[in-house]
CSV table of C-alpha atoms in Angstrom, one decimal:
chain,number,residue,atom,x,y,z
D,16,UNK,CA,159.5,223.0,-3.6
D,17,UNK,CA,159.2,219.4,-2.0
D,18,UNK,CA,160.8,217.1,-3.9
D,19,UNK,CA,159.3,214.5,-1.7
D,20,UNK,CA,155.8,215.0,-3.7
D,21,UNK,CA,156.9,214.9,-7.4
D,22,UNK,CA,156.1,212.2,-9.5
D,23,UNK,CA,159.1,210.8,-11.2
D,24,UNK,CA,158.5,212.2,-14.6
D,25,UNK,CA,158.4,216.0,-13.1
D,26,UNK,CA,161.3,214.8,-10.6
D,27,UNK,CA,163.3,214.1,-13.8
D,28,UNK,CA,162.4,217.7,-15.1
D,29,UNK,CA,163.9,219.0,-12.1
D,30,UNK,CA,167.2,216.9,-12.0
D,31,UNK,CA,167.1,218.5,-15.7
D,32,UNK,CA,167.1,222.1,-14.1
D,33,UNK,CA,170.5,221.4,-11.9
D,34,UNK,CA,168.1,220.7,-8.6
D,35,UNK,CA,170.4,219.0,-5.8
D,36,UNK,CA,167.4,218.2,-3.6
D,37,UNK,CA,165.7,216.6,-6.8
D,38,UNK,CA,168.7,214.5,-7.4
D,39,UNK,CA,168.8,213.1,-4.1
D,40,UNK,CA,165.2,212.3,-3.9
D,41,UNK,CA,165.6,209.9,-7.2
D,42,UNK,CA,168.4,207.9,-5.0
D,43,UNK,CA,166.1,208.0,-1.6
D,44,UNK,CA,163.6,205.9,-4.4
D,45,UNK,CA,165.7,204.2,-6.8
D,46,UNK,CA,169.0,203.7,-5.3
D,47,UNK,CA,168.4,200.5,-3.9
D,48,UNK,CA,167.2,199.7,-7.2
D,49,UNK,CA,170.0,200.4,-8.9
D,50,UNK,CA,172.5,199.1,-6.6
D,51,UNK,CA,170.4,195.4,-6.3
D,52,UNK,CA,170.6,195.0,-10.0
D,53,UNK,CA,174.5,195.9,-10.5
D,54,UNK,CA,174.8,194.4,-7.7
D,55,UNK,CA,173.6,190.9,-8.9
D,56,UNK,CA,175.1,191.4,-12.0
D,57,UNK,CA,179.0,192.0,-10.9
D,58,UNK,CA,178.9,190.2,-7.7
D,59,UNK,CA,180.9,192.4,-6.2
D,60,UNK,CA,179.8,195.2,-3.5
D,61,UNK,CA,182.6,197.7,-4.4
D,62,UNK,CA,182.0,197.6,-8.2
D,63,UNK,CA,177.9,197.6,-7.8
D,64,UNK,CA,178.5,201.0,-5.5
D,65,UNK,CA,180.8,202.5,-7.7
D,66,UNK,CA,177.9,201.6,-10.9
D,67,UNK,CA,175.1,202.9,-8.5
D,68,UNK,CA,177.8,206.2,-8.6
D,69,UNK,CA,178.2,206.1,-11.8
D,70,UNK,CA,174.8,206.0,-12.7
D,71,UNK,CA,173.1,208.6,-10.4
D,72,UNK,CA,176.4,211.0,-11.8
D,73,UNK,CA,175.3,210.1,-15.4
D,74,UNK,CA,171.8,211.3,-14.5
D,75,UNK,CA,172.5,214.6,-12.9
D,76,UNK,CA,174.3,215.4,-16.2
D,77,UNK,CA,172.2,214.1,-18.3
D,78,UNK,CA,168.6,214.1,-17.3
D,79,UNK,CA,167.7,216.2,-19.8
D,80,UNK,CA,167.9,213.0,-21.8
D,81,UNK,CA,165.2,211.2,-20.2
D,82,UNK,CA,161.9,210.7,-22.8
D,83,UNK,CA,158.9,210.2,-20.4
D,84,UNK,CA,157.1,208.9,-24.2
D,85,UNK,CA,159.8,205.8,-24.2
D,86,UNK,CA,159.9,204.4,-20.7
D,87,UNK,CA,159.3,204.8,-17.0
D,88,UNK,CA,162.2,206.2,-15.2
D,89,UNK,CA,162.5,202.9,-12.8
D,90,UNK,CA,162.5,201.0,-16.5
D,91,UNK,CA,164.9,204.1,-17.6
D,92,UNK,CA,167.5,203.5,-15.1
D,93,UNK,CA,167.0,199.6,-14.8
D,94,UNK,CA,168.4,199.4,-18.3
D,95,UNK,CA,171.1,202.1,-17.8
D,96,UNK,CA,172.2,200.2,-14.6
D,97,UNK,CA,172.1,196.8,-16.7
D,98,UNK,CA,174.0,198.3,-19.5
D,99,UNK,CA,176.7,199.7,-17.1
D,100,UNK,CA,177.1,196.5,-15.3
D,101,UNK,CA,177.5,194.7,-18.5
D,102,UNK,CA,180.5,197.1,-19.7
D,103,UNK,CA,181.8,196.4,-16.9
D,104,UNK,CA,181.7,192.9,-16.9
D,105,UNK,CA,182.8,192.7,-20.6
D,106,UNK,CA,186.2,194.8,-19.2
D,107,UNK,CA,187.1,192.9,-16.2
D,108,UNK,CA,186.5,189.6,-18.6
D,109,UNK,CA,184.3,188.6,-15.6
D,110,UNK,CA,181.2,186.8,-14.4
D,111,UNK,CA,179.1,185.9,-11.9
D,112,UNK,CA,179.9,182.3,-10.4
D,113,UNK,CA,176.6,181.0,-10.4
D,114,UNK,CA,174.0,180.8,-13.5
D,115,UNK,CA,170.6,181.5,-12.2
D,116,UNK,CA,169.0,183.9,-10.1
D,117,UNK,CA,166.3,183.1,-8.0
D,118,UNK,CA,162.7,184.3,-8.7
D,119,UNK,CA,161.9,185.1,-4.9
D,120,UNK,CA,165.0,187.1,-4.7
D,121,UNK,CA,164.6,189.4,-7.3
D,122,UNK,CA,163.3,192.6,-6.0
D,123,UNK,CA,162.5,195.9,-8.7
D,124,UNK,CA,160.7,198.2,-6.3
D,125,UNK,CA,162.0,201.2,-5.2
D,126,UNK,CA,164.0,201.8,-1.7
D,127,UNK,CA,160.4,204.3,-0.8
D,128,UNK,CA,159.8,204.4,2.5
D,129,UNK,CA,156.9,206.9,2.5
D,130,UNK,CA,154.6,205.0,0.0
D,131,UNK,CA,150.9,204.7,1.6
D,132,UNK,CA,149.6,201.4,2.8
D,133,UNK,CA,147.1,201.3,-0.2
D,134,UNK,CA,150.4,202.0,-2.3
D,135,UNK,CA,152.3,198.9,-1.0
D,136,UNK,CA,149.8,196.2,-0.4
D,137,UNK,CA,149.0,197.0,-4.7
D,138,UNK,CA,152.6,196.6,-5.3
D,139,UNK,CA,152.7,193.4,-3.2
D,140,UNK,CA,149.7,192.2,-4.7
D,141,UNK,CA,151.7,193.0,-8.2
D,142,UNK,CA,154.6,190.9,-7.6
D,143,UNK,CA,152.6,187.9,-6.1
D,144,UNK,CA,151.2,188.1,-9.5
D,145,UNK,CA,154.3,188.4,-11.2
D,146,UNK,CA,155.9,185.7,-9.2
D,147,UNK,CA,153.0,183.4,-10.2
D,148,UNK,CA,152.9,183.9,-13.7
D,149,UNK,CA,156.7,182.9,-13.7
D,150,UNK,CA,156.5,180.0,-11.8
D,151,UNK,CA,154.0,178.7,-14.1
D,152,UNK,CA,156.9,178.4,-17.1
D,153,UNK,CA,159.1,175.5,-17.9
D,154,UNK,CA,162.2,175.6,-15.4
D,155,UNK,CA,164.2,175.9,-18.5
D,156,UNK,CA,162.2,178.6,-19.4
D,157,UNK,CA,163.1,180.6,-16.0
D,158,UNK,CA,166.8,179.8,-16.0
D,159,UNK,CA,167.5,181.5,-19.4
D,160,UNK,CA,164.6,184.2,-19.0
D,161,UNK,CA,167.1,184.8,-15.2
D,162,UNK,CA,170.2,184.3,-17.4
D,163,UNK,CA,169.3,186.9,-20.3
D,164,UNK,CA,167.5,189.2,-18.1
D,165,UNK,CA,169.4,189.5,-14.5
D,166,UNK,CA,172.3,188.2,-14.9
D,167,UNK,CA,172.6,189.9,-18.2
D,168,UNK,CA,173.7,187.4,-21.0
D,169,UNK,CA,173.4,187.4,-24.6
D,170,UNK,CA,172.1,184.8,-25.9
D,171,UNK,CA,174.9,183.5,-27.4
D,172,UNK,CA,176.3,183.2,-24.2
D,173,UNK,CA,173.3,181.2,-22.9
D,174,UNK,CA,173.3,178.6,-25.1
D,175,UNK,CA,177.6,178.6,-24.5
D,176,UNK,CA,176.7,178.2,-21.1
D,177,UNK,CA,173.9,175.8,-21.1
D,178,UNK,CA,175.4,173.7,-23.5
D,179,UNK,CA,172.1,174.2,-25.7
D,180,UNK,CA,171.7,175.6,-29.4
D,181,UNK,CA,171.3,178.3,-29.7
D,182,UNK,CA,168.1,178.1,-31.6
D,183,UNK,CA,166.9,176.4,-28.6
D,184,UNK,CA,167.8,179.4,-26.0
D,185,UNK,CA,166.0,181.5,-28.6
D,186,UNK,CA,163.0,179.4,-28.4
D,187,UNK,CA,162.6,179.1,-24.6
D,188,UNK,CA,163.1,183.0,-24.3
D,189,UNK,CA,160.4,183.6,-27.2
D,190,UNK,CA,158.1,181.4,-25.6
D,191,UNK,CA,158.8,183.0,-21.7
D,192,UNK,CA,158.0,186.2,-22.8
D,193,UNK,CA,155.1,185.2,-24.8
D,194,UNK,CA,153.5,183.6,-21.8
D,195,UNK,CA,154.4,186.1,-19.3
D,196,UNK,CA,152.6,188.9,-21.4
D,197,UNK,CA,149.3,186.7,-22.1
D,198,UNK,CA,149.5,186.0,-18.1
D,199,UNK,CA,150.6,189.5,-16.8
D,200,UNK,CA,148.4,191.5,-19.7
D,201,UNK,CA,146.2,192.9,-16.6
D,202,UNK,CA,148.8,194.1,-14.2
C-alpha cells in the first residue's frame, strides 16, 4: 500500500492497524505542524521536540482514538499538541517571555512537500484570507485572540497579564471570534 496517497482520515485507520510506514507518513505532513505550535508555546527547542515525540508516540498507540465525525486530524493533533505544551508549561511553572505572537508568523499547514500546484496556491489563497480577516479586528482583539489561542492562556491569565478584567478579555475574545466566523464563513 502507498501511504503517500491516503487521505488523513484512512491514514489514521492505518496507524490504527500498527502500520510503521503509515505512522511516518502522518510526521512527513504534520510534523512540522506539531513541532511549530509546541514550539511557540514552550519556547524551548529541546522541550518542543521532545512534545512533537511525545505526541506522534501517543498516536501510534492510540489512533484508534481518533473520531473522523469530531475533527480533522490537523485540528486533532493541533489541540493534542496544545494541550501537551500546556502540561508542560503548567509543570515547569514556565512561560514564554513575550505576550503576543505575530499574525504573519503563524503558520498551520502541513510540512507536505508533494501537494499539487492547484493544492498550494488554494491554501495560499486561504491564509491570505485568513490573515485579512484578522487584521481587520481591534489590536486588542488580536493580542488576546494570540494570547488564548497560541500562546495558550486561560483567560484568567489574560486578563492577569494584561492588567484588564476579566470580563473585558471575555469580551474581546467573544467579539474576535464572532467576527472571524462572519468574515471567514466561505473558506
Amino acid at each position: 500500500m502507498d501511504v503517500t496517497q491516503l487521505d488523513d482520515t484512512t491514514l489514521m485507520r492505518a496507524i490504527a492497524q500498527k502500520q510503521e510506514l503509515a505512522l511516518g507518513e502522518l510526521y512527513d505532513r504534520y510534523g512540522r505542524l506539531v513541532y511549530t505550535i509546541a514550539y511557540r508555546l514552550v519556547r524551548n527547542p529541546e522541550s518542543a521536540e521532545e512534545i512533537t515525540l511525545d505526541i506522534f508516540t501517543s498516536i501510534w498507540h492510540k489512533a484508534h482514538t481518533y473520531q473522523p465525525d469530531q475533527a480533522q486530524v490537523n485540528t486533532w493533533l493541533t489541540h493534542m499538541t496544545r494541550n501537551r505544551a500546556i502540561d508542560r508549561l503548567r509543570r515547569e511553572a514556565a512561560r514564554p517571555h513575550r505576550h503576543s505572537v505575530s499574525w504573519t508568523e503563524v503558520s498551520t499547514e502541513p510540512d507536505n512537500q508533494r501537494e499539487s500546484p492547484e493544492t498550494a496556491v488554494h491554501l495560499t489563497l486561504q491564509q491570505q484570507k485568513v490573515r485579512a480577516a484578522i487584521a481587520t479586528l481591534s489590536e486588542e482583539q488580536q493580542e488576546v485572540l494570540a494570547l488564548a489561542y497560541f500562546n495558550g492562556y486561560s483567560h484568567s491569565e489574560i486578563a492577569e497579564t494584561l492588567n484588564q478584567p476579566l470580563g473585558t478579555i471575555k469580551g474581546r475574545i467573544r467579539a474576535g471570534m464572532q467576527k472571524l466566523r462572519f468574515l471567514l464563513q466561505d473558506v
